[in-house]
Coordinates of C-alpha atoms and ligand atoms in Angstrom, one line a residue:
X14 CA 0.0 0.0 0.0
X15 CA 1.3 3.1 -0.9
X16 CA 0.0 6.9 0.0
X17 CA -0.7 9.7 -2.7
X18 CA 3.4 10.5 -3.6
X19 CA 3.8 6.6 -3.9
X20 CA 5.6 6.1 -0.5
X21 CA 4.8 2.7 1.4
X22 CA 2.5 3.2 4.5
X23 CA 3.9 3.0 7.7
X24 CA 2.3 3.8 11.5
X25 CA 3.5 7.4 12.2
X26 CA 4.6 6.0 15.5
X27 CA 7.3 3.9 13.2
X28 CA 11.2 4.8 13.7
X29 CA 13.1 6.3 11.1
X30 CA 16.8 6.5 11.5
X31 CA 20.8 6.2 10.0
X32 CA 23.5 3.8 11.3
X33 CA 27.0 4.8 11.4
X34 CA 29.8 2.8 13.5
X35 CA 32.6 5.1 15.3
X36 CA 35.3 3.8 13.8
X37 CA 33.8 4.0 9.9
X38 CA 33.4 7.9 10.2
X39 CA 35.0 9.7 13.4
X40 CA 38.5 9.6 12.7
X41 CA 40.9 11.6 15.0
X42 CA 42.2 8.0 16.3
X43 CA 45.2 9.5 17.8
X44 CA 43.3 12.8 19.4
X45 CA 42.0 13.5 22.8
X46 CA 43.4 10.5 24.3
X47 CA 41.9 7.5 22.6
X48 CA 43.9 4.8 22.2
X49 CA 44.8 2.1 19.3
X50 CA 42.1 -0.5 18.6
X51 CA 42.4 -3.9 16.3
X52 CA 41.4 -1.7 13.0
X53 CA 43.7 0.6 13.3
X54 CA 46.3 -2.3 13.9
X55 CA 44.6 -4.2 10.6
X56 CA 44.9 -0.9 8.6
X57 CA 48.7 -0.7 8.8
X58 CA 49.2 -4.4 7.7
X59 CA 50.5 -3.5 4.0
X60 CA 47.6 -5.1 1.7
X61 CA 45.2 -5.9 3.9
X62 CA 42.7 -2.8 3.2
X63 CA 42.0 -1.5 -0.4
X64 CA 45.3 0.7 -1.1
X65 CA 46.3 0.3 2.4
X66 CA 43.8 2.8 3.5
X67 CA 42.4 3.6 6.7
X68 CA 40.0 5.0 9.4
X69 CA 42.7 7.4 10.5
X70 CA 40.8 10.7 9.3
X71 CA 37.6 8.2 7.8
X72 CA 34.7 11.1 7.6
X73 CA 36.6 13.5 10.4
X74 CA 33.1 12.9 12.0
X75 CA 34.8 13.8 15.5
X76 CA 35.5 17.6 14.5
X77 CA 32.4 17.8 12.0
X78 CA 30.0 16.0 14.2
X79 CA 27.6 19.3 14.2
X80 CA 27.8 19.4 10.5
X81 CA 26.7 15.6 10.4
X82 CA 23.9 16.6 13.1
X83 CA 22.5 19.4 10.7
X84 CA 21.8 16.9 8.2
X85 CA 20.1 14.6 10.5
X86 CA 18.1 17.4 11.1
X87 CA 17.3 18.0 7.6
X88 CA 16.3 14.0 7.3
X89 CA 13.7 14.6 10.0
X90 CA 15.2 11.5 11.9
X91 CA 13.8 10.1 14.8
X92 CA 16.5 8.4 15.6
X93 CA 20.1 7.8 15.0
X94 CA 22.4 4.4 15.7
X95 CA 25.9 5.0 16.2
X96 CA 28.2 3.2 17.8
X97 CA 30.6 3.9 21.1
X98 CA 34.2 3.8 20.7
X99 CA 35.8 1.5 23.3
X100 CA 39.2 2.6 23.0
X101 CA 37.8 6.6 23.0
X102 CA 36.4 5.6 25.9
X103 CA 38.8 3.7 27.8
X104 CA 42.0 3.6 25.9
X105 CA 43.3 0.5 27.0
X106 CA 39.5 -1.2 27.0
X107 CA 39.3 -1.5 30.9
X108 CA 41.0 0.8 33.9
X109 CA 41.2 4.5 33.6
X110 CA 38.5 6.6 31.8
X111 CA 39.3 8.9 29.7
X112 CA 36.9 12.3 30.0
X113 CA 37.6 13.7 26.7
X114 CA 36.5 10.7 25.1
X115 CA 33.0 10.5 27.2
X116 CA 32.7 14.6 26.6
X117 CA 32.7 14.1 22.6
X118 CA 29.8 11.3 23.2
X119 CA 28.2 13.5 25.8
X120 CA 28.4 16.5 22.9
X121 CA 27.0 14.7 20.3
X122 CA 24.1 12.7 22.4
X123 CA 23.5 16.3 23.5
X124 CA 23.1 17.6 20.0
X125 CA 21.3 15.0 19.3
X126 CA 18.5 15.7 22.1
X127 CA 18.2 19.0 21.1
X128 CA 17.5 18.5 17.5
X129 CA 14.8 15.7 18.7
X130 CA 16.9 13.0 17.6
X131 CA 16.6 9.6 19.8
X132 CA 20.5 8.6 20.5
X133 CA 20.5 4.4 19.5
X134 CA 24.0 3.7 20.6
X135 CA 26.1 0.5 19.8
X136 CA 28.7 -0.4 22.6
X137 CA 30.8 -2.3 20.6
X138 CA 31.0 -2.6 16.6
X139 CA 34.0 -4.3 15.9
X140 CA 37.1 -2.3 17.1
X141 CA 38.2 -3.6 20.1
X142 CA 40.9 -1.9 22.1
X143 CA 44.3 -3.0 21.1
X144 CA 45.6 -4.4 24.4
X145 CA 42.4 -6.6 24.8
X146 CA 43.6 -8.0 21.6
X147 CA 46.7 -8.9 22.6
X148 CA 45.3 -10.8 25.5
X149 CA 43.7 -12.6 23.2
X150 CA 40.8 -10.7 22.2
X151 CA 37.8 -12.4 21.9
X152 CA 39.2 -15.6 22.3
X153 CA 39.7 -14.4 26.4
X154 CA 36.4 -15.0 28.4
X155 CA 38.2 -12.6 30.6
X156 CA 37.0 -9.7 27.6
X157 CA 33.8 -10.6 28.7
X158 CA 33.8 -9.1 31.8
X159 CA 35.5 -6.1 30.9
X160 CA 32.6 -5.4 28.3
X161 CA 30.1 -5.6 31.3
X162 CA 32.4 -3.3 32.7
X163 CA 32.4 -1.0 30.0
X164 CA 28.7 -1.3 29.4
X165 CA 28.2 -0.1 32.8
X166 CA 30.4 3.0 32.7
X167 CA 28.5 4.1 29.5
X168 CA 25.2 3.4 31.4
X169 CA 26.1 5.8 34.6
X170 CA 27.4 8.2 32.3
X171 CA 24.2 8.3 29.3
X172 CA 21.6 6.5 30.8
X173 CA 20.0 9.6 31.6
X174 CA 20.1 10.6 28.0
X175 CA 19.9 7.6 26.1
X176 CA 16.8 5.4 26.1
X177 CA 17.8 2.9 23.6
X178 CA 20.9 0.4 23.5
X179 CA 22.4 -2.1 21.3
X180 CA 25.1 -3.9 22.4
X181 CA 26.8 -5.2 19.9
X182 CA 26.9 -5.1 16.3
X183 CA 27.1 -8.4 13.9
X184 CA 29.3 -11.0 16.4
X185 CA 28.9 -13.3 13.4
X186 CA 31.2 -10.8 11.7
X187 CA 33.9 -10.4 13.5
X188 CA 34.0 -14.1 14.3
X189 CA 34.0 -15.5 10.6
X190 CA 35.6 -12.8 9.0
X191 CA 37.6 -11.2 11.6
X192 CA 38.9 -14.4 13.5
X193 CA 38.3 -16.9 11.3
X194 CA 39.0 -16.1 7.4
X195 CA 41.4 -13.3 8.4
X196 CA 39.4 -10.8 5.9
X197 CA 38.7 -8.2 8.7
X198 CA 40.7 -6.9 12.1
X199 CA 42.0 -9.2 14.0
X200 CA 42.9 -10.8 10.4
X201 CA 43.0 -14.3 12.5
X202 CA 42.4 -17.6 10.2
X203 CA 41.3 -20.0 12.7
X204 CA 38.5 -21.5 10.4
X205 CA 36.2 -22.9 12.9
X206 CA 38.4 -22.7 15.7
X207 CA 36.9 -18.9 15.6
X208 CA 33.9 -20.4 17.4
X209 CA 34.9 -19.3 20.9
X210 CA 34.8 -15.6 19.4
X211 CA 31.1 -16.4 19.1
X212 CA 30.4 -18.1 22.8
X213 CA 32.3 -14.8 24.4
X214 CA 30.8 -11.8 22.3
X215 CA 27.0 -13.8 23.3
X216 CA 28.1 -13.9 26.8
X217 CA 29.0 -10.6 26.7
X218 CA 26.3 -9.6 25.6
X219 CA 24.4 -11.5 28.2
X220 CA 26.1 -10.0 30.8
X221 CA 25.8 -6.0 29.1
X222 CA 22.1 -6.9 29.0
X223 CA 22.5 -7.7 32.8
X224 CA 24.3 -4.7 33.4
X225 CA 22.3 -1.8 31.4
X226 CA 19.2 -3.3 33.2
X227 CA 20.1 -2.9 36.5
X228 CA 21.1 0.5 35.8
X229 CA 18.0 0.9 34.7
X230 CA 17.8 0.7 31.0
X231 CA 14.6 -0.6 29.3
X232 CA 15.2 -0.8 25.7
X233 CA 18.0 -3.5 24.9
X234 CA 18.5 -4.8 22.3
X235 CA 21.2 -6.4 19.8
X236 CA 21.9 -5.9 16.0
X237 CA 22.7 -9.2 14.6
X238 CA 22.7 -10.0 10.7
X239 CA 20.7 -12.2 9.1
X240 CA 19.7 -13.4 5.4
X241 CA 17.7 -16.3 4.4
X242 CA 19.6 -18.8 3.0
X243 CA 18.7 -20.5 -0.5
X244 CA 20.0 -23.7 -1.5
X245 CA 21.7 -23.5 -5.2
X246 CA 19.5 -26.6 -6.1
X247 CA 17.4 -28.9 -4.6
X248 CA 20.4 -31.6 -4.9
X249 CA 21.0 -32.8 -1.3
X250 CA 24.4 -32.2 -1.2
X251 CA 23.9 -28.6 -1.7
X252 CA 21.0 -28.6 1.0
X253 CA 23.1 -30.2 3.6
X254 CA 25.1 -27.1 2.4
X255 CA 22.6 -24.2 2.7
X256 CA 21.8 -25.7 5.9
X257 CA 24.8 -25.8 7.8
X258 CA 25.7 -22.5 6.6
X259 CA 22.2 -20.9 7.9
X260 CA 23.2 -22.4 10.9
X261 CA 26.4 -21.1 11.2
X262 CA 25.5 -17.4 10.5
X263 CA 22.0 -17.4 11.6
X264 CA 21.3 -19.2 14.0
X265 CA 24.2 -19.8 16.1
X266 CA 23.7 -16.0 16.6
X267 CA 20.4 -16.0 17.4
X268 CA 18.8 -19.2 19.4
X269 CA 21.7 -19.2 22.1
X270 CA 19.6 -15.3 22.6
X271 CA 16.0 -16.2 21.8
X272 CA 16.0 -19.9 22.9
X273 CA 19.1 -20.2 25.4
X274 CA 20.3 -22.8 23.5
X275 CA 22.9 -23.6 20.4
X276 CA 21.4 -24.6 17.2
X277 CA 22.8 -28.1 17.3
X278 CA 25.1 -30.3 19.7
X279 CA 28.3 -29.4 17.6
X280 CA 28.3 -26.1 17.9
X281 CA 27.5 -26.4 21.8
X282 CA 30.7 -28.9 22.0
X283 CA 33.0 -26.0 19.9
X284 CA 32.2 -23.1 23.2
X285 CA 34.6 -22.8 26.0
X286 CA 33.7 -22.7 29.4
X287 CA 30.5 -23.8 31.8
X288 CA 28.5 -23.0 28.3
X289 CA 24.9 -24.2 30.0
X290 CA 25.3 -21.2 32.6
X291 CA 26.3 -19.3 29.9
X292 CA 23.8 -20.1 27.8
X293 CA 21.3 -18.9 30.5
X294 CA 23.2 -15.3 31.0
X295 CA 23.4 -14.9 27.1
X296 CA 19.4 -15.7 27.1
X297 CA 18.7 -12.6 29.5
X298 CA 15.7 -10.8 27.8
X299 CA 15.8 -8.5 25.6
X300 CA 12.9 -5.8 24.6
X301 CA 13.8 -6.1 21.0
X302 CA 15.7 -7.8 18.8
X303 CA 18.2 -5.5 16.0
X304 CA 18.3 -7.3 12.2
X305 CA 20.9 -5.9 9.9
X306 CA 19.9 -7.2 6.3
X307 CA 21.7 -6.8 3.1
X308 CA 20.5 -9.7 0.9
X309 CA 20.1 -14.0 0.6
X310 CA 22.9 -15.9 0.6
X311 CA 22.5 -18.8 -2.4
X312 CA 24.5 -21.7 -1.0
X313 CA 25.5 -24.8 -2.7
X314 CA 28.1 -27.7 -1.9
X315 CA 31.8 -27.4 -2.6
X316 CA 33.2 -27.8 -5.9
X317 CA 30.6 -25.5 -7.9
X318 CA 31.3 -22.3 -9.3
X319 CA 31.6 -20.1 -6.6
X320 CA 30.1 -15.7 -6.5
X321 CA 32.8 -13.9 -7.7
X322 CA 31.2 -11.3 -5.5
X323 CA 31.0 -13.1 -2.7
X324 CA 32.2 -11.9 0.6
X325 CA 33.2 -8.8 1.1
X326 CA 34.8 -9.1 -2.7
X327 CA 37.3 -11.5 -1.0
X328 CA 37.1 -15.1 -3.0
X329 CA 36.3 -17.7 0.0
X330 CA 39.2 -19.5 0.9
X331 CA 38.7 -23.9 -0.7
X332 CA 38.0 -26.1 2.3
X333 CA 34.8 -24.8 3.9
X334 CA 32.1 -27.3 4.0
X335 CA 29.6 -24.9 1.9
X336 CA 30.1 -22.1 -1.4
X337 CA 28.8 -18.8 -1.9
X338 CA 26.7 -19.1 -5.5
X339 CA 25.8 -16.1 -7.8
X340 CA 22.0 -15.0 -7.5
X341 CA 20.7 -14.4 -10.7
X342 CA 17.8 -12.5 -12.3
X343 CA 18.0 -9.6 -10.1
X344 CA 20.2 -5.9 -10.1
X345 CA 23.3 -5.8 -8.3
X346 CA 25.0 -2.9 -6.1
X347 CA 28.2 -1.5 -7.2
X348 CA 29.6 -3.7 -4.3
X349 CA 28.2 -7.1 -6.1
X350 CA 25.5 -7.3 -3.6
X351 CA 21.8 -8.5 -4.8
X352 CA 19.5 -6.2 -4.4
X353 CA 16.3 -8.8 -3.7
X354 CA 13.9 -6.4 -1.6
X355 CA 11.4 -9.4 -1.1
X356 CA 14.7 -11.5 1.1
X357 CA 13.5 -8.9 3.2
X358 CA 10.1 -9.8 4.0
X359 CA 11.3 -13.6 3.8
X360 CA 13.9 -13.7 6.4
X361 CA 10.8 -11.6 8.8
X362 CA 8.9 -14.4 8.0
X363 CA 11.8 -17.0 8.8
X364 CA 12.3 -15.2 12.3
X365 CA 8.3 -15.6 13.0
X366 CA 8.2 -19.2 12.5
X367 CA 11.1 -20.1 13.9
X368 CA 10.8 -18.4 17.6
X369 CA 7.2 -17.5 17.7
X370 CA 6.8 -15.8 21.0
X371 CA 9.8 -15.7 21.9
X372 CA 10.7 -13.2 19.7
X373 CA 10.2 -9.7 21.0
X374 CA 9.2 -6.8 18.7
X375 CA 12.1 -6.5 15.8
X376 CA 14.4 -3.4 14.5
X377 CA 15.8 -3.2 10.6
X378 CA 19.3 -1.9 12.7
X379 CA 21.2 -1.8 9.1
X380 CA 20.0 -2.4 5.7
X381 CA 21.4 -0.1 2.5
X382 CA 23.7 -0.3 -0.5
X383 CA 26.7 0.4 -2.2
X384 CA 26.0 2.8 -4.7
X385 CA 29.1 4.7 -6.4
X386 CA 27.6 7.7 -7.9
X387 CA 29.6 10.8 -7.9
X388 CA 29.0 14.6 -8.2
X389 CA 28.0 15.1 -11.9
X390 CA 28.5 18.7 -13.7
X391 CA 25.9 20.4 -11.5
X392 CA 27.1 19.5 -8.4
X393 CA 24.5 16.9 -7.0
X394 CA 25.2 13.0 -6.5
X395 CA 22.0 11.8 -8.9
X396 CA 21.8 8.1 -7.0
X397 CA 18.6 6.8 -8.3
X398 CA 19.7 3.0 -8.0
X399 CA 19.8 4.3 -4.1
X400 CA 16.4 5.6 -4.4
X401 CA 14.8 2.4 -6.4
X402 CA 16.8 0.4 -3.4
X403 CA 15.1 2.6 -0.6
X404 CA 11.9 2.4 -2.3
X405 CA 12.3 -1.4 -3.1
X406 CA 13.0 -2.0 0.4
X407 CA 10.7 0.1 2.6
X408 CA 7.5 -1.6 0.5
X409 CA 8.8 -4.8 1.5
X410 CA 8.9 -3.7 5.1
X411 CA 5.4 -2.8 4.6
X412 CA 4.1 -5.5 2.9
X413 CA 5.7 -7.6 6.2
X414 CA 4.3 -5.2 8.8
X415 CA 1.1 -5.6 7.1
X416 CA 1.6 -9.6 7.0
X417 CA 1.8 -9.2 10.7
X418 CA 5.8 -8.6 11.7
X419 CA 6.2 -6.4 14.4
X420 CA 9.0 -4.1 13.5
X421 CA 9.2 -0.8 15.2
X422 CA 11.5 0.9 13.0
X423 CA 13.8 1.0 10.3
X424 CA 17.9 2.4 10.0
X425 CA 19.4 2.8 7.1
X426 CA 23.2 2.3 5.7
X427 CA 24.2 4.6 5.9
X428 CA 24.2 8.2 6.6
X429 CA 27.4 8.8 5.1
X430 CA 29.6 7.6 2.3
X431 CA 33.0 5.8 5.1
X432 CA 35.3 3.9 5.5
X433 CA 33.7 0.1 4.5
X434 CA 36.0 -2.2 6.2
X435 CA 38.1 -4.1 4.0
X436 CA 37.7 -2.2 0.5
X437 CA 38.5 1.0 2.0
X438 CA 36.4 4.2 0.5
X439 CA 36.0 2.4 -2.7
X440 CA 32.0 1.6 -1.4
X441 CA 29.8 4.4 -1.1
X442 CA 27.1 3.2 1.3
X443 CA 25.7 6.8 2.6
X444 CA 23.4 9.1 1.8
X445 CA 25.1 12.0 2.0
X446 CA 27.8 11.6 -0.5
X447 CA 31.6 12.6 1.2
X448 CA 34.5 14.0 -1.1
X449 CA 37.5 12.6 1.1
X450 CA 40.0 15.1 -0.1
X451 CA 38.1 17.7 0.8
X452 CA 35.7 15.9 3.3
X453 CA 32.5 18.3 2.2
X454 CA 29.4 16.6 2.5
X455 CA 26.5 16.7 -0.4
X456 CA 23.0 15.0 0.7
X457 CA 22.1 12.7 -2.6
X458 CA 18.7 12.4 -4.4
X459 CA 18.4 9.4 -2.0
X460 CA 18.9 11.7 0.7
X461 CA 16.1 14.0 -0.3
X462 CA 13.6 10.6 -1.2
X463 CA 14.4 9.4 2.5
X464 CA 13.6 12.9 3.7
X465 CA 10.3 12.8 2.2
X466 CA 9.6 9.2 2.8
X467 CA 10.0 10.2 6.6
X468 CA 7.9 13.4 6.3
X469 CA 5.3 11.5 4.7
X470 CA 5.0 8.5 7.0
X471 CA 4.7 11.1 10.0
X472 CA 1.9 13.2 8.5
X473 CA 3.5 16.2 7.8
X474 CA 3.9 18.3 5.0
X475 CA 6.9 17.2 2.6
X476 CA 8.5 20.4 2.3
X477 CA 9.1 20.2 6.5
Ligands
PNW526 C1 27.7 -4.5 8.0 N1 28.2 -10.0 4.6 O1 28.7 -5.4 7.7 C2 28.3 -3.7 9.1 O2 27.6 -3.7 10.3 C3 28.7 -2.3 8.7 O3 29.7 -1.8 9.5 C4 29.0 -2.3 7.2 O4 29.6 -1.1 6.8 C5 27.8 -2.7 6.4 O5 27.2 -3.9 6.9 C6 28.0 -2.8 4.9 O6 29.0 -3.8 4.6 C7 28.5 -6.5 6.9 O7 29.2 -10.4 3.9 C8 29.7 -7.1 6.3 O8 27.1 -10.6 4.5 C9 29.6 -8.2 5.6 C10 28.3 -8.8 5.4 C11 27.2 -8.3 5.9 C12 27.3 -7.1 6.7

């Protein structure tokens, strides 16, 4: 269903807001007192990033945070997700605090508040403070309990403020890509001995969830992502395939929250630790659940013909028990993504069946493109594959609200054109296009569609 201008109809009660992670726009890594975290480590590995670049300056976001808060402004947000970073916060990721880095949080949540912008912060999205790390990172349960620390400094400090948490962003990241295919910071290749990465960011977690709520937070929640999963043929070799990847990067992530339990007996074998008392801290309720979705993942058995898109534009390495396939028959990003706006709607429905009731009212924490439209002769970034995307994507949302998903709101990826991980600047995911010579910031046609799409849903006039 679709109002007069043709956007999708949404409750004007629904969320609208951008995600951004710290260290994929603020830059000034070296300022004020923060200290090194595993990206920045990563980053100055020769060839591990696209041209060996980095988030050293990324979108200067720290010095041009009120810039980025006018356009938020413009967008008519209701909310905005960003995330908190550790090592800004407490340089060497537990022990002394350092103000400056809580003042710049306390400026921008401030800014935030007063142009009626809901702060949505992340504690942790991916950069972990280098001398955690070199304890062993995420491989140390010992990391777990400094996050609960961590999580309840930010609480004392914001919880005032901020009404709306997320404690971590995408563990099934950082463990496969990060730990175990070396592709992202820590650049470990453990394979599947990368599974303890999973058991201790859950736990943590589970103990963050412990921590925010007695400190008297109400609105937890976690962004995890999630795709459906399509077998490449109905051959069962390549559905023993599909289904031991959804497994591994669904719902590994997702039943030990949800159900308190691994998904099967192999996975609960691979955790260190007393992992049934775990499992019962990770399980601590949550008042929604975050799902970051970018598109299906088409899965067949080894020895196919494998995406040359696939992950992250990294070739998967041979060995794994499953390969990434090419979708066909629908557009692509820039980025070699699908863009499949109706995955959207099928991986709501997958979460429905799967935990019933025990699934508590759902976020869209990430979901957007790469799109690498420039300025053209007049000065504006024209991106209408953005726009088709946005509009593809939002009617899907509506067509599952309407089928009877409750989700409460929707962020988009991203505000700003940053630093994307591994490939560097070369993927434009925002929608305010950055020139990273000269780091000025141009809102795109998508921009302008989003703003109006918000207006719209609200009830107010489009030229607000
Ligand atoms: C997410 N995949 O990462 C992250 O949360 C963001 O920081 C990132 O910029 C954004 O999506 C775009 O990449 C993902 O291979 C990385 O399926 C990889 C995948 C999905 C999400």
């Amino acid at each position: 269903m679709t109002d007069e201008a043709g956007f999708p109809r949404f409750h004007p009660d629904f969320i609208w807001g951008v995600s951004t992670s710290a260290y994929q726009i603020e830059g000034a890594v070296a300022e004020a007192g923060r200290g090194p975290s595993t990206w920045d480590d990563f980053c100055a590995m020769p060839g591990r990033v696209f041209d060996n670049q980095s988030g050293q300056v990324a979108c200067d976001h720290y010095h041009r945070y009120r810039e980025d808060l006018a356009l938020m402004k413009q967008l008519g947000l209701d909310a905005y997700r960003f995330s908190f970073s550790w090592s800004r916060v407490l340089p060497d990721g537990v022990g002394q605090v350092n103000q400056e880095g809580l003042d710049f949080y306390d400026r921008l949540i401030d800014g935030l508040l007063e142009a009626g912008i809901a702060p949505a912060p992340t504690l942790f999205h991916w950069d972990t403070p280098s001398p955690l790390e070199a304890a062993g990172g995420w491989l140390n349960r010992d990391i777990t309990d400094h996050f609960a620390a961590y999580a309840g400094l930010l609480a004392e400090r914001f919880g005032d403020r901020v009404k709306q948490w997320i404690t971590i962003n995408e563990p099934v990241v950082l463990t496969l890509f990060g730990y175990g295919l070396g592709q992202h910071a820590p650049g470990r290749t453990l394979f599947f001995e990368a599974l303890p990465a999973a058991h201790h960011q859950l736990l943590a977690h589970g103990k963050a969830v412990q921590v925010l709520r007695a400190a008297g937070a109400s609105n937890i929640g976690i962004a995890n992502n999630h795709a459906p999963v399509w077998s490449a043929s109905e051959d069962p070799a390549d559905r023993m395939a599909a289904a031991g990847y959804d497994a591994l990067t669904n719902w590994l992530f997702a039943d030990p929250i949800l159900l308190g339990r691994y998904p099967n007996d192999e996975f609960a074998a691979a955790m260190p630790g007393p992992v049934a008392e775990d499992l019962a801290i990770i399980a601590s309720p949550i008042d929604w659940y975050g799902i970051n979705h970018y598109q299906p993942a088409n899965i067949g058995a080894p020895g196919g013909a494998a995406d040359p898109d696939a992950s992250d534009g990294a070739t998967l390495p041979a060995g794994l028990p499953f390969q990434l396939r090419a979708i066909e028959g629908y557009p692509k990003t820039d980025f070699g993504w699908s863009v499949v706006p109706e995955g959207l709607g099928e991986i709501l429905r997958i979460f429905r069946k799967r935990y019933r009731t025990a699934l508590p009212p759902v976020y869209i924490t990430e979901n957007g493109c790469a799109i690498n439209d420039g300025r053209n002769a007049a000065g504006l970034v024209d991106d209408q594959r953005r726009v088709a995307y946005l509009a593809g994507y939002t009617a899907a949302l509506a067509q599952a609200i309407d089928d009877g998903a409750d989700v409460r709101g929707y962020f988009h990826w991203s505000l700003l054109d940053n630093f994307e991980w591994a490939v560097g600047y070369s993927q434009r995911f925002g929608l305010v296009h950055v020139d990273f010579d000269t780091l000025s910031r141009t809102p795109k046609a998508s921009f302008d569609w989003y703003r109006r799409l918000i207006a719209a849903s609200h009830g107010l006039p489009e030229g607000r």
